[in-house]
CSV table of C-alpha atoms in Angstrom, one decimal:
chain,number,residue,atom,x,y,z
A,1,MET,CA,0.0,-0.1,0.0
A,2,THR,CA,1.5,3.5,-1.3
A,3,HIS,CA,1.2,6.5,0.7
A,4,LEU,CA,-0.7,8.1,-2.6
A,5,ASP,CA,-3.5,5.0,-2.3
A,6,ARG,CA,-4.0,5.1,1.2
A,7,VAL,CA,-7.5,6.1,2.5
A,8,LEU,CA,-8.6,5.5,6.0
A,9,THR,CA,-12.0,4.9,7.4
A,10,ILE,CA,-13.3,4.9,10.8
A,11,LEU,CA,-16.5,2.6,11.6
A,12,GLU,CA,-18.5,3.7,14.8
A,13,VAL,CA,-21.5,2.2,16.3
A,14,SER,CA,-23.4,5.3,17.9
A,15,ARG,CA,-26.3,5.5,20.6
A,16,LYS,CA,-24.3,2.4,22.3
A,17,GLN,CA,-26.5,3.5,25.5
A,18,ASP,CA,-29.8,3.0,23.6
A,19,TYR,CA,-29.0,0.1,22.1
A,20,ILE,CA,-27.7,-1.6,25.1
A,21,PHE,CA,-30.0,-0.3,27.5
A,22,SER,CA,-32.8,-0.4,25.7
A,23,SER,CA,-34.0,-3.6,27.8
A,24,LYS,CA,-34.2,-4.3,31.5
A,25,LYS,CA,-32.9,-7.8,31.2
A,26,LEU,CA,-29.4,-8.0,32.4
A,27,ARG,CA,-28.7,-11.1,30.7
A,28,GLU,CA,-30.0,-9.0,26.9
A,29,ASN,CA,-27.7,-5.8,27.7
A,30,ALA,CA,-24.8,-7.8,28.3
A,31,ASP,CA,-25.9,-9.3,25.3
A,32,ARG,CA,-26.0,-6.2,23.2
A,33,SER,CA,-23.0,-5.1,24.6
A,34,ASN,CA,-21.2,-8.1,23.3
A,35,GLU,CA,-22.8,-7.2,19.5
A,36,ILE,CA,-21.1,-3.9,19.4
A,37,ALA,CA,-17.4,-5.3,20.4
A,38,TYR,CA,-18.3,-8.4,18.0
A,39,VAL,CA,-19.1,-6.1,14.8
A,40,THR,CA,-16.1,-3.7,15.5
A,41,GLY,CA,-13.6,-6.6,15.2
A,42,SER,CA,-11.9,-9.0,12.7
A,43,GLU,CA,-14.1,-11.2,13.2
A,44,PHE,CA,-16.9,-10.1,12.1
A,45,PHE,CA,-15.2,-8.2,9.1
A,46,ARG,CA,-13.9,-11.6,8.2
A,47,GLU,CA,-17.1,-13.2,7.9
A,48,SER,CA,-19.0,-10.7,6.6
A,49,ALA,CA,-16.4,-9.0,4.1
A,50,LYS,CA,-14.5,-11.4,3.3
A,51,ASN,CA,-11.7,-11.6,0.6
A,52,LEU,CA,-11.9,-7.8,1.2
A,53,TYR,CA,-10.2,-7.7,4.9
A,54,ASP,CA,-7.2,-8.8,6.0
A,55,GLU,CA,-6.3,-8.0,9.5
A,56,GLN,CA,-3.0,-7.4,9.2
A,57,ARG,CA,-3.0,-5.3,6.2
A,58,ASN,CA,-6.5,-3.1,6.7
A,59,MET,CA,-6.7,-2.9,10.7
A,60,VAL,CA,-5.3,0.1,12.3
A,61,TYR,CA,-6.9,-0.3,15.7
A,62,ALA,CA,-10.4,-1.1,17.7
A,63,GLY,CA,-12.1,0.0,20.7
A,64,GLY,CA,-14.8,1.7,22.3
A,65,GLY,CA,-17.0,0.7,19.9
A,66,HIS,CA,-15.0,2.3,16.8
A,67,THR,CA,-13.0,1.1,14.8
A,68,VAL,CA,-10.3,2.4,12.2
A,69,LEU,CA,-9.2,0.8,9.2
A,70,GLN,CA,-6.8,1.3,5.8
A,71,PHE,CA,-7.5,0.7,2.5
A,72,ASP,CA,-5.5,1.0,-1.0
A,73,SER,CA,-8.5,2.6,-2.7
A,74,ALA,CA,-11.6,4.7,-1.9
A,75,ASP,CA,-13.6,2.0,-4.1
A,76,GLN,CA,-12.4,-1.0,-1.5
A,77,ALA,CA,-13.3,1.0,1.6
A,78,VAL,CA,-16.5,1.5,0.4
A,79,ALA,CA,-17.3,-2.0,-0.6
A,80,PHE,CA,-16.0,-3.1,2.9
A,81,THR,CA,-18.5,-1.0,4.5
A,82,ARG,CA,-21.6,-1.6,2.8
A,83,ALA,CA,-20.5,-5.4,2.9
A,84,VAL,CA,-20.1,-4.9,7.1
A,85,THR,CA,-22.5,-2.4,7.5
A,86,GLU,CA,-25.8,-4.6,5.4
A,87,ASP,CA,-24.7,-7.5,7.3
A,88,ALA,CA,-24.8,-6.1,10.9
A,89,LEU,CA,-28.0,-4.2,10.3
A,90,ARG,CA,-29.4,-7.8,8.8
A,91,ARG,CA,-28.3,-9.3,12.2
A,92,PHE,CA,-28.5,-6.9,14.6
A,93,GLU,CA,-32.1,-5.1,14.5
A,94,GLY,CA,-31.9,-1.7,16.7
A,95,MET,CA,-28.1,-1.2,15.8
A,96,GLU,CA,-26.9,2.0,14.0
A,97,ILE,CA,-23.7,2.5,12.5
A,98,PHE,CA,-21.9,5.2,11.2
A,99,ALA,CA,-19.2,5.2,8.8
A,100,LYS,CA,-16.6,7.7,7.3
A,101,THR,CA,-13.8,7.5,4.9
A,102,LEU,CA,-11.2,10.2,3.6
A,103,PRO,CA,-7.7,10.3,1.4
A,104,TYR,CA,-4.7,10.0,3.6
A,105,ASP,CA,-3.2,13.8,3.3
A,106,GLU,CA,0.5,13.1,3.2
A,107,SER,CA,1.1,17.1,4.1
A,108,LYS,CA,-0.5,16.3,7.5
A,109,THR,CA,1.4,13.8,10.1
A,110,PRO,CA,-0.7,10.6,10.9
A,111,GLY,CA,-1.8,12.0,14.3
A,112,GLU,CA,-3.0,15.1,11.9
A,113,ASN,CA,-4.8,12.5,9.3
A,114,LEU,CA,-6.8,10.3,12.2
A,115,ASN,CA,-7.8,13.4,13.9
A,116,ALA,CA,-9.4,14.9,10.7
A,117,LEU,CA,-11.1,11.6,10.1
A,118,SER,CA,-12.8,12.1,13.8
A,119,ALA,CA,-14.1,15.4,13.0
A,120,ALA,CA,-15.4,13.9,10.3
A,121,LEU,CA,-17.2,11.4,11.6
A,122,GLU,CA,-18.4,13.7,14.3
A,123,ARG,CA,-19.7,16.2,11.7
A,124,LYS,CA,-21.6,13.4,10.0
A,125,LYS,CA,-23.1,12.3,13.5
A,126,ALA,CA,-24.1,15.5,13.7
A,127,PHE,CA,-26.5,16.0,10.8
A,128,ARG,CA,-27.2,12.2,11.8
A,129,GLN,CA,-26.3,11.7,7.8
A,130,SER,CA,-25.2,8.3,6.6
A,131,SER,CA,-26.2,5.8,9.2
A,132,PHE,CA,-27.2,2.6,9.0
A,133,ARG,CA,-29.9,1.4,11.0
A,134,GLN,CA,-32.7,-1.2,10.5
A,135,MET,CA,-36.3,0.2,12.0
A,136,SER,CA,-39.1,-1.3,12.9
A,137,PHE,CA,-41.8,-2.4,10.5
A,138,GLY,CA,-44.7,-1.6,13.4
A,139,ILE,CA,-46.1,-4.8,13.2
A,140,GLU,CA,-44.3,-6.4,15.8
A,141,ALA,CA,-45.3,-7.0,19.0
A,142,LEU,CA,-44.4,-5.0,22.3
A,143,ASP,CA,-41.9,-5.6,25.3
A,144,SER,CA,-42.5,-4.2,28.6
A,145,LEU,CA,-39.3,-4.8,29.0
A,146,GLN,CA,-37.9,-3.1,26.9
A,147,ASN,CA,-39.5,-0.1,27.1
A,148,TYR,CA,-42.1,-0.8,25.0
A,149,ARG,CA,-39.8,-1.2,21.8
A,150,PRO,CA,-40.3,-4.1,19.3
A,151,GLN,CA,-40.2,-7.6,21.0
A,152,CYS,CA,-38.1,-10.0,18.7
A,153,ALA,CA,-37.9,-13.2,18.3
A,154,GLU,CA,-34.7,-15.4,19.8
A,155,LYS,CA,-31.9,-14.7,16.8
A,156,THR,CA,-29.7,-17.5,15.8
A,157,ASP,CA,-27.0,-15.3,15.1
A,158,ARG,CA,-27.1,-13.6,18.3
A,159,GLU,CA,-26.6,-16.9,19.6
A,160,LYS,CA,-23.7,-17.8,17.2
A,161,ILE,CA,-21.5,-14.9,18.0
A,162,PRO,CA,-18.2,-14.9,20.5
A,163,GLU,CA,-18.9,-14.6,23.7
A,164,ASN,CA,-16.0,-11.4,24.3
A,165,LEU,CA,-17.4,-10.2,27.9
A,166,LEU,CA,-15.6,-12.0,30.5
A,167,ALA,CA,-16.8,-15.1,32.1
A,168,PRO,CA,-17.2,-15.3,35.8
A,169,PRO,CA,-15.0,-17.2,37.9
A,170,GLU,CA,-15.0,-21.1,37.7
A,171,GLY,CA,-17.9,-22.2,40.0
A,172,TRP,CA,-19.4,-18.7,40.1
A,173,GLU,CA,-22.3,-17.3,37.8
A,174,TYR,CA,-23.4,-13.3,36.8
A,175,PRO,CA,-26.8,-12.4,37.8
A,176,LYS,CA,-29.1,-12.6,34.8
A,177,GLN,CA,-32.3,-10.3,36.5
A,178,LEU,CA,-31.5,-7.2,38.8
A,179,ALA,CA,-33.7,-9.1,41.3
A,180,ASP,CA,-30.9,-11.5,41.5
A,181,LEU,CA,-28.6,-9.0,42.4
A,182,SER,CA,-30.8,-7.5,45.7
A,183,GLY,CA,-34.1,-8.7,45.5
A,184,ASP,CA,-36.1,-5.6,46.3
A,185,ASN,CA,-33.1,-3.8,47.7
A,186,PHE,CA,-30.9,-1.0,45.7
A,187,ILE,CA,-28.7,-2.0,43.0
A,188,ALA,CA,-26.3,0.4,41.8
A,189,VAL,CA,-25.4,1.2,38.3
A,190,VAL,CA,-21.5,2.0,37.9
A,191,HIS,CA,-20.2,4.1,35.1
A,192,ILE,CA,-16.0,4.2,34.8
A,193,ASP,CA,-14.2,6.2,32.4
A,194,GLY,CA,-10.5,6.6,31.9
A,195,ASN,CA,-8.2,9.9,32.4
A,196,ALA,CA,-7.1,12.0,30.0
A,197,MET,CA,-6.9,9.2,27.2
A,198,GLY,CA,-6.8,11.7,24.6
A,199,ASN,CA,-3.9,13.7,26.3
A,200,ARG,CA,-2.1,10.3,26.1
A,201,VAL,CA,-3.0,9.3,22.3
A,202,SER,CA,-1.9,12.9,21.4
A,203,SER,CA,1.6,12.0,22.8
A,204,LEU,CA,1.5,9.0,20.8
A,205,TYR,CA,0.9,10.8,17.9
A,206,LYS,CA,3.8,13.2,19.0
A,207,ASN,CA,6.1,10.8,19.1
A,208,CYS,CA,5.4,8.7,16.1
A,209,GLY,CA,6.1,12.1,13.8
A,210,THR,CA,5.4,11.3,10.3
A,211,ASP,CA,5.9,7.5,10.2
A,212,TRP,CA,2.4,5.9,9.6
A,213,GLU,CA,3.3,2.5,10.1
A,214,SER,CA,4.7,3.4,13.6
A,215,CYS,CA,2.4,5.0,14.4
A,216,ARG,CA,-0.5,2.4,13.2
A,217,LYS,CA,1.5,-0.5,15.5
A,218,SER,CA,1.9,2.0,18.5
A,219,LEU,CA,-2.1,2.8,18.6
A,220,ARG,CA,-2.8,-1.0,18.1
A,221,ARG,CA,-0.5,-1.6,21.4
A,222,PHE,CA,-2.1,1.0,23.2
A,223,SER,CA,-5.2,0.0,22.6
A,224,ASP,CA,-5.2,-3.8,23.4
A,225,GLY,CA,-2.9,-2.6,26.1
A,226,ILE,CA,-6.1,-0.2,28.0
A,227,GLN,CA,-8.3,-3.4,26.8
A,228,ALA,CA,-6.5,-6.0,28.7
A,229,ASP,CA,-5.8,-3.8,31.6
A,230,PHE,CA,-9.4,-2.4,32.4
A,231,GLU,CA,-11.1,-6.0,32.2
A,232,MET,CA,-7.8,-7.6,34.7
A,233,ALA,CA,-9.4,-4.6,36.9
A,234,PHE,CA,-12.8,-6.1,36.7
A,235,ARG,CA,-11.5,-9.4,37.2
A,236,GLN,CA,-9.2,-8.3,40.2
A,237,THR,CA,-12.6,-6.7,41.8
A,238,VAL,CA,-14.2,-9.9,41.8
A,239,GLN,CA,-11.8,-11.9,43.1
A,240,THR,CA,-11.9,-9.0,45.7
A,241,LEU,CA,-15.3,-9.5,46.5
A,242,LEU,CA,-14.8,-13.1,45.9
A,243,THR,CA,-12.5,-13.0,49.4
A,244,SER,CA,-13.9,-10.9,51.4
A,245,ASP,CA,-16.4,-10.8,54.4
A,246,TYR,CA,-19.1,-9.9,52.2
A,247,VAL,CA,-22.1,-13.0,52.6
A,248,LEU,CA,-22.1,-14.5,49.3
A,249,THR,CA,-24.9,-16.4,48.0
A,250,PRO,CA,-23.2,-19.1,45.7
A,251,PRO,CA,-23.5,-19.8,42.7
A,252,MET,CA,-24.3,-16.1,42.4
A,253,LEU,CA,-22.6,-13.0,42.1
A,254,PRO,CA,-23.6,-9.8,43.1
A,255,ILE,CA,-21.9,-8.2,40.2
A,256,ARG,CA,-22.0,-8.3,36.4
A,257,PRO,CA,-19.9,-6.6,33.8
A,258,ILE,CA,-21.9,-4.7,31.1
A,259,ILE,CA,-19.4,-2.7,29.1
A,260,LEU,CA,-16.0,-3.4,29.4
A,261,ALA,CA,-15.1,-1.2,25.8
A,262,GLY,CA,-11.2,-0.3,26.5
A,263,ASP,CA,-11.4,2.6,29.0
A,264,ASP,CA,-15.4,3.1,29.3
A,265,VAL,CA,-16.8,0.7,32.0
A,266,CYS,CA,-20.2,-0.2,32.7
A,267,PHE,CA,-21.1,-2.9,35.6
A,268,VAL,CA,-24.2,-3.5,37.9
A,269,ALA,CA,-24.1,-4.5,41.6
A,270,ASP,CA,-26.0,-5.2,44.5
A,271,GLY,CA,-26.5,-1.1,45.7
A,272,LYS,CA,-25.2,-1.9,49.2
A,273,ILE,CA,-21.6,-2.5,48.0
A,274,GLY,CA,-21.7,-0.2,44.4
A,275,LEU,CA,-19.2,1.9,46.4
A,276,GLU,CA,-17.2,-0.3,47.7
A,277,GLY,CA,-17.1,-2.0,43.8
A,278,ALA,CA,-16.3,1.0,42.0
A,279,ARG,CA,-13.0,1.7,44.9
A,280,ILE,CA,-11.9,-1.4,44.7
A,281,PHE,CA,-12.1,-1.3,40.5
A,282,LEU,CA,-10.0,1.9,40.7
A,283,GLU,CA,-7.5,1.0,43.2
A,284,HIS,CA,-6.7,-2.2,41.1
A,285,LEU,CA,-6.9,-0.3,37.9
A,286,THR,CA,-4.1,2.3,38.9
A,287,ALA,CA,-2.1,-0.5,40.1
A,288,LEU,CA,-1.5,-1.2,36.0
A,289,THR,CA,0.8,0.3,33.4
A,290,ASN,CA,0.3,0.2,30.1
A,291,GLN,CA,3.1,-1.9,28.5
A,292,GLU,CA,3.1,1.0,25.1
A,293,ASP,CA,3.3,4.3,27.3
A,294,LYS,CA,4.7,3.2,30.5
A,295,GLY,CA,1.6,5.2,31.8
A,296,SER,CA,-0.2,4.3,35.0
A,297,TYR,CA,-4.0,4.6,34.9
A,298,ALA,CA,-6.3,7.0,36.8
A,299,ALA,CA,-10.1,7.2,36.0
A,300,CYS,CA,-13.3,8.1,37.6
A,301,ALA,CA,-16.3,7.0,39.2
A,302,GLY,CA,-20.1,7.8,38.7
A,303,VAL,CA,-22.6,5.1,41.0
A,304,ALA,CA,-26.4,5.5,40.7
A,305,LEU,CA,-28.2,3.5,43.2
A,306,VAL,CA,-31.6,3.2,42.3
A,307,HIS,CA,-34.4,0.3,42.7
A,308,GLN,CA,-34.4,-2.5,40.3
A,309,LYS,CA,-37.6,-1.1,38.8
A,310,TYR,CA,-36.4,2.5,38.3
A,311,PRO,CA,-35.7,2.8,34.3
A,312,PHE,CA,-32.2,1.4,34.0
A,313,HIS,CA,-31.0,3.6,30.8
A,314,GLN,CA,-31.8,6.5,33.2
A,315,ALA,CA,-29.8,5.2,35.9
A,316,TYR,CA,-26.6,4.5,33.6
A,317,ASN,CA,-27.6,8.3,32.3
A,318,LEU,CA,-27.2,9.1,35.8
A,319,ALA,CA,-24.2,7.7,36.4
A,320,GLU,CA,-22.4,9.1,33.7
A,321,GLU,CA,-23.4,12.3,34.7
A,322,LEU,CA,-21.9,11.5,37.9
A,323,CYS,CA,-18.9,10.4,36.2
A,324,SER,CA,-18.3,13.9,35.0
A,325,SER,CA,-18.9,15.4,38.1
A,326,ALA,CA,-16.2,13.3,39.3
A,327,LYS,CA,-13.9,14.0,37.1
A,328,ARG,CA,-14.2,18.0,36.5
A,329,TYR,CA,-13.7,17.8,40.4
A,330,GLY,CA,-10.4,15.5,40.1
A,331,SER,CA,-9.8,18.2,37.5
A,332,SER,CA,-9.8,20.8,39.6
A,333,ILE,CA,-7.2,19.3,42.5
A,334,ASP,CA,-5.0,18.2,39.2
A,335,LYS,CA,-5.0,19.6,35.7
A,336,ASP,CA,-3.2,16.3,34.3
A,337,GLY,CA,-6.0,13.9,35.3
A,338,ARG,CA,-3.9,12.0,37.8
A,339,VAL,CA,-6.9,11.8,40.2
A,340,SER,CA,-9.1,9.1,40.6
A,341,ALA,CA,-12.4,10.5,41.9
A,342,MET,CA,-16.1,9.3,42.8
A,343,ASP,CA,-19.3,11.1,42.6
A,344,TRP,CA,-22.9,9.0,43.8
A,345,HIS,CA,-26.7,9.6,44.4
A,346,ILE,CA,-28.9,7.8,46.1
A,347,GLU,CA,-32.4,8.0,44.3
A,348,PHE,CA,-35.3,7.3,47.1
A,349,GLY,CA,-38.3,8.0,44.4
A,350,GLN,CA,-37.4,12.0,43.6
A,351,LEU,CA,-37.1,11.8,39.4
A,352,LYS,CA,-35.2,14.6,38.3
A,353,GLU,CA,-34.1,15.7,35.1
A,354,ASN,CA,-30.3,16.2,35.7
A,355,LEU,CA,-27.9,15.8,38.2
A,356,SER,CA,-27.7,19.3,38.5
A,357,GLU,CA,-31.5,19.2,39.4
A,358,ILE,CA,-30.8,16.5,41.7
A,359,ARG,CA,-28.5,18.8,43.6
A,360,LYS,CA,-30.3,21.5,44.0
A,361,ASP,CA,-32.3,19.5,46.9
A,362,TYR,CA,-28.8,19.5,48.8
A,363,GLU,CA,-28.5,23.0,49.6
A,364,THR,CA,-29.3,23.9,53.0
A,365,GLU,CA,-31.9,26.8,53.7
A,366,ASP,CA,-28.8,28.8,55.4
A,367,GLY,CA,-27.1,28.3,52.1
A,368,CYS,CA,-24.8,25.8,52.8
A,369,ARG,CA,-24.3,22.4,51.1
A,370,LEU,CA,-25.3,19.5,52.6
A,371,GLU,CA,-22.8,16.7,50.3
A,372,LEU,CA,-19.2,16.6,50.3
A,373,ARG,CA,-19.1,14.5,47.0
A,374,PRO,CA,-17.7,14.3,44.5
A,375,VAL,CA,-14.8,12.9,46.3
A,376,THR,CA,-10.9,11.6,45.7
A,377,VAL,CA,-10.3,7.9,45.8
A,378,ILE,CA,-7.0,7.7,44.8
A,379,VAL,CA,-4.3,10.7,44.9
A,380,PRO,CA,-1.4,9.4,43.9
A,381,ASP,CA,2.3,10.9,44.7
A,382,GLY,CA,3.4,14.2,43.2
A,383,VAL,CA,-0.1,15.7,43.7
A,384,ASN,CA,-1.0,18.1,46.5
A,385,ALA,CA,-4.2,16.4,48.1
A,386,SER,CA,-4.5,19.6,50.6
A,387,PRO,CA,-7.2,21.1,48.2
A,388,ALA,CA,-9.6,17.5,49.0
A,389,GLY,CA,-9.4,18.4,52.2
A,390,GLN,CA,-12.0,15.6,53.9
A,391,ARG,CA,-13.6,15.8,50.5
A,392,SER,CA,-12.1,12.2,50.1
A,393,TYR,CA,-13.5,8.5,49.9
A,394,ASP,CA,-11.2,7.8,53.2
A,395,PHE,CA,-12.9,10.3,55.1
A,396,PHE,CA,-16.7,9.4,53.7
A,397,ARG,CA,-15.7,5.5,54.7
A,398,ALA,CA,-14.6,6.2,58.2
A,399,MET,CA,-17.3,8.9,58.6
A,400,CYS,CA,-19.9,6.0,57.6
A,401,SER,CA,-18.9,3.6,59.7
A,402,ALA,CA,-18.4,5.6,63.1
A,403,MET,CA,-22.1,5.9,62.5
A,404,LYS,CA,-22.8,2.5,61.7
A,405,ASN,CA,-21.3,1.9,65.3
A,406,GLU,CA,-23.2,4.5,67.2
A,407,TYR,CA,-26.2,2.4,66.5
A,408,GLY,CA,-27.3,0.9,69.5
A,409,ASN,CA,-26.1,3.2,71.8
A,410,ILE,CA,-28.1,6.1,69.9
A,411,ALA,CA,-31.8,5.5,69.0
A,412,ARG,CA,-31.8,4.9,65.3
A,413,SER,CA,-34.5,8.0,64.7
A,414,LYS,CA,-32.2,10.4,66.6
A,415,ILE,CA,-29.6,9.7,63.6
A,416,LYS,CA,-32.2,9.9,60.7
A,417,ASP,CA,-34.0,13.5,62.6
A,418,LEU,CA,-30.5,14.4,62.5
A,419,ARG,CA,-30.6,14.1,59.0
A,420,GLU,CA,-33.8,16.6,58.7
A,421,ALA,CA,-31.9,19.1,60.9
A,422,LEU,CA,-29.0,19.5,58.9
A,423,LYS,CA,-31.0,20.3,56.0
A,424,GLN,CA,-32.6,23.0,58.0
A,425,GLY,CA,-29.1,24.4,57.8
A,426,GLU,CA,-25.5,25.0,60.4
A,427,VAL,CA,-27.4,26.8,63.6
A,428,GLU,CA,-30.4,24.5,63.5
A,429,SER,CA,-28.3,21.2,63.8
A,430,GLU,CA,-26.5,22.7,66.4
A,431,PHE,CA,-29.2,23.6,68.1
A,432,PHE,CA,-30.8,19.9,67.6
A,433,LEU,CA,-27.4,18.1,68.8
A,434,GLN,CA,-27.2,20.0,71.8
A,435,ASP,CA,-31.4,19.2,72.5
A,436,LYS,CA,-30.9,15.9,72.0
A,437,LYS,CA,-27.7,15.2,74.0
A,438,VAL,CA,-25.9,13.7,71.4
A,439,GLN,CA,-23.6,16.4,70.7
A,440,ASP,CA,-20.6,13.9,71.0
A,441,LEU,CA,-21.4,12.3,67.5
A,442,LEU,CA,-19.5,15.3,66.9
A,443,TYR,CA,-16.2,14.1,67.7
A,444,HIS,CA,-16.6,11.3,64.6
A,445,GLY,CA,-15.8,14.3,61.9
A,446,PHE,CA,-11.9,14.7,64.1
A,447,THR,CA,-11.6,10.9,64.2
A,448,ALA,CA,-12.6,10.5,60.6
A,449,MET,CA,-9.9,13.4,59.7
A,450,HIS,CA,-7.5,11.9,61.9
A,451,ARG,CA,-7.8,7.9,61.7
A,452,THR,CA,-3.9,6.7,63.5
A,453,ASP,CA,-3.5,6.8,66.9
A,454,ARG,CA,-0.7,8.8,66.2
A,455,GLU,CA,-2.0,12.0,64.3
A,456,ARG,CA,-4.7,12.0,66.2
A,457,ALA,CA,-1.8,12.3,69.2
A,458,ASP,CA,-0.1,14.8,67.5
A,459,ILE,CA,-3.1,17.3,67.3
A,460,TYR,CA,-3.9,17.0,71.2
A,461,ARG,CA,-0.3,17.9,71.7
A,462,GLU,CA,-0.5,20.9,69.2
A,463,MET,CA,-3.7,21.9,71.4
A,464,PHE,CA,-2.2,21.8,74.5
A,465,ASN,CA,0.9,23.5,73.7
A,466,ASN,CA,-1.1,25.7,71.5
A,467,GLY,CA,-4.2,26.4,74.1
A,468,GLY,CA,-6.4,25.4,70.5
A,469,LYS,CA,-9.6,24.1,70.4
A,470,LEU,CA,-11.0,20.5,69.6
A,471,TYR,CA,-12.7,20.7,65.8
A,472,LYS,CA,-16.6,19.7,66.5
A,473,LYS,CA,-18.6,21.6,64.2
A,474,ALA,CA,-20.9,19.7,61.7
A,475,PHE,CA,-20.0,22.1,58.8
A,476,ALA,CA,-16.9,23.0,57.5
A,477,ASP,CA,-15.1,25.4,54.7
A,478,PHE,CA,-14.4,24.1,51.3
A,479,ASP,CA,-13.2,26.3,48.6
A,480,GLY,CA,-15.1,29.0,50.0
A,481,MET,CA,-18.3,27.3,51.0
A,482,ARG,CA,-19.7,25.2,53.9
A,483,ARG,CA,-20.5,21.6,53.5
A,484,CYS,CA,-21.5,19.2,55.6
A,485,LEU,CA,-19.4,16.3,57.2
A,486,PHE,CA,-22.1,14.3,58.6
A,487,PHE,CA,-24.8,14.7,55.7
A,488,ASP,CA,-22.9,11.4,52.9
A,489,ALA,CA,-22.6,9.1,56.2
A,490,ILE,CA,-25.9,9.6,57.6
A,491,GLU,CA,-27.6,9.4,53.7
A,492,MET,CA,-25.5,5.7,52.9
A,493,ILE,CA,-25.6,4.4,56.2
A,494,ASP,CA,-28.1,1.8,55.5
A,495,HIS,CA,-27.4,1.2,52.1
A,496,CYS,CA,-23.8,0.8,52.2
A,497,ASP,CA,-21.1,-2.0,53.1
A,498,PHE,CA,-17.6,-1.5,53.5
A,499,LEU,CA,-15.9,-4.4,52.2
A,500,GLU,CA,-12.3,-6.0,54.0
A,501,VAL,CA,-10.4,-8.7,52.6
A,502,VAL,CA,-10.5,-11.7,54.6
A,503,GLU,CA,-7.0,-13.5,54.9
């Protein structure tokens, strides 16, 4: 293939979330995610395009629901695209595929050519033109479990495709229905997205200079490494659950992967371990290194805790919004994206349009904020963590654990009443604490901030020497805003279990 003849083609499954989450059946969600990975991979290309495709010659890289390829001519690219998209539409009803082909511009670097290809695809998507999608004929039965979309007969093609999602550990099964996860309780929909991946790709482009083959091979290794590492982090997360003190009911696992597409991850779990599942995944992921660029990973997580009858697609959208919120917070601490952060919301039944509307309910009557979240989960060495202060998952975990331990010492109703007092503001909450004679709860803020005996001894020593006072307030200053130290913990007190590995 000469430089003058080369053309680049990008194929992308659009509206992936619409396709995957149109059903409330977990097994169906996982199957549809698997189908997206399949139709953007080499095995499907070989079946559909036959002699029009050769992996070594044509593949540039694949990941995240899109694939970039190279061809000898525009005619070959068009023929390949037609064969692949027509076969996909015949076999996978409701899937929408976009395609764009551009000639390789020798006056530009490989990175500039690939950026131009992506930009051209985005322009096409903005107009919703040249997409390939099979619509309903309007005569199918409607399925109430798929938001009243057409009810499809069993498809032999779907059953035959290779299983690309991770298999469960031997002797265990992934849940097939939401009820298998938690009965009538909350489920957690967790969305995780890698940090600063675009910057890392740009660095690869820069390192490759004008050498197309070097760039192509580097991108392929980088993309394959991301897929392998994020899958490994999920495997390790499941293994950690199996070795923890969480009470399991064999052979059913309390977690199921839905999307594992490069750095784009979604899994569902028993609501009580949703936050811990996200935390464990991030910890395993950040311990890994991509072998192509030798860089470690950081990522952010959004966790939507909802009842199993809550619209699943809506829960996923909320998890995405929460992940974006965590990313913004992490970037405010480190613009290079090295901070892994998390945000979450537990839905008690009041449906709101978006996260911004939801968070309006977290302002107190005196203008303070009830929530500390988003919070940092992992701040690597070399990054100044002091701006986060108590806005960390460690602080939340310690505070929530301390509040759980108060059950038996203080009536549950008083702890729940404190939640309502906090909503009224700082002064009202202090009056409540004094009136109910539970002011010692404020010590938990101190113990959660300083979790070791050594730390506490140092603080006591400093207070003794300088005449200071122990901080016993329900609210504290963060970035010019008064935020409650207790509310997140009280809100989650009955809906979050903290896991310990059993040796």
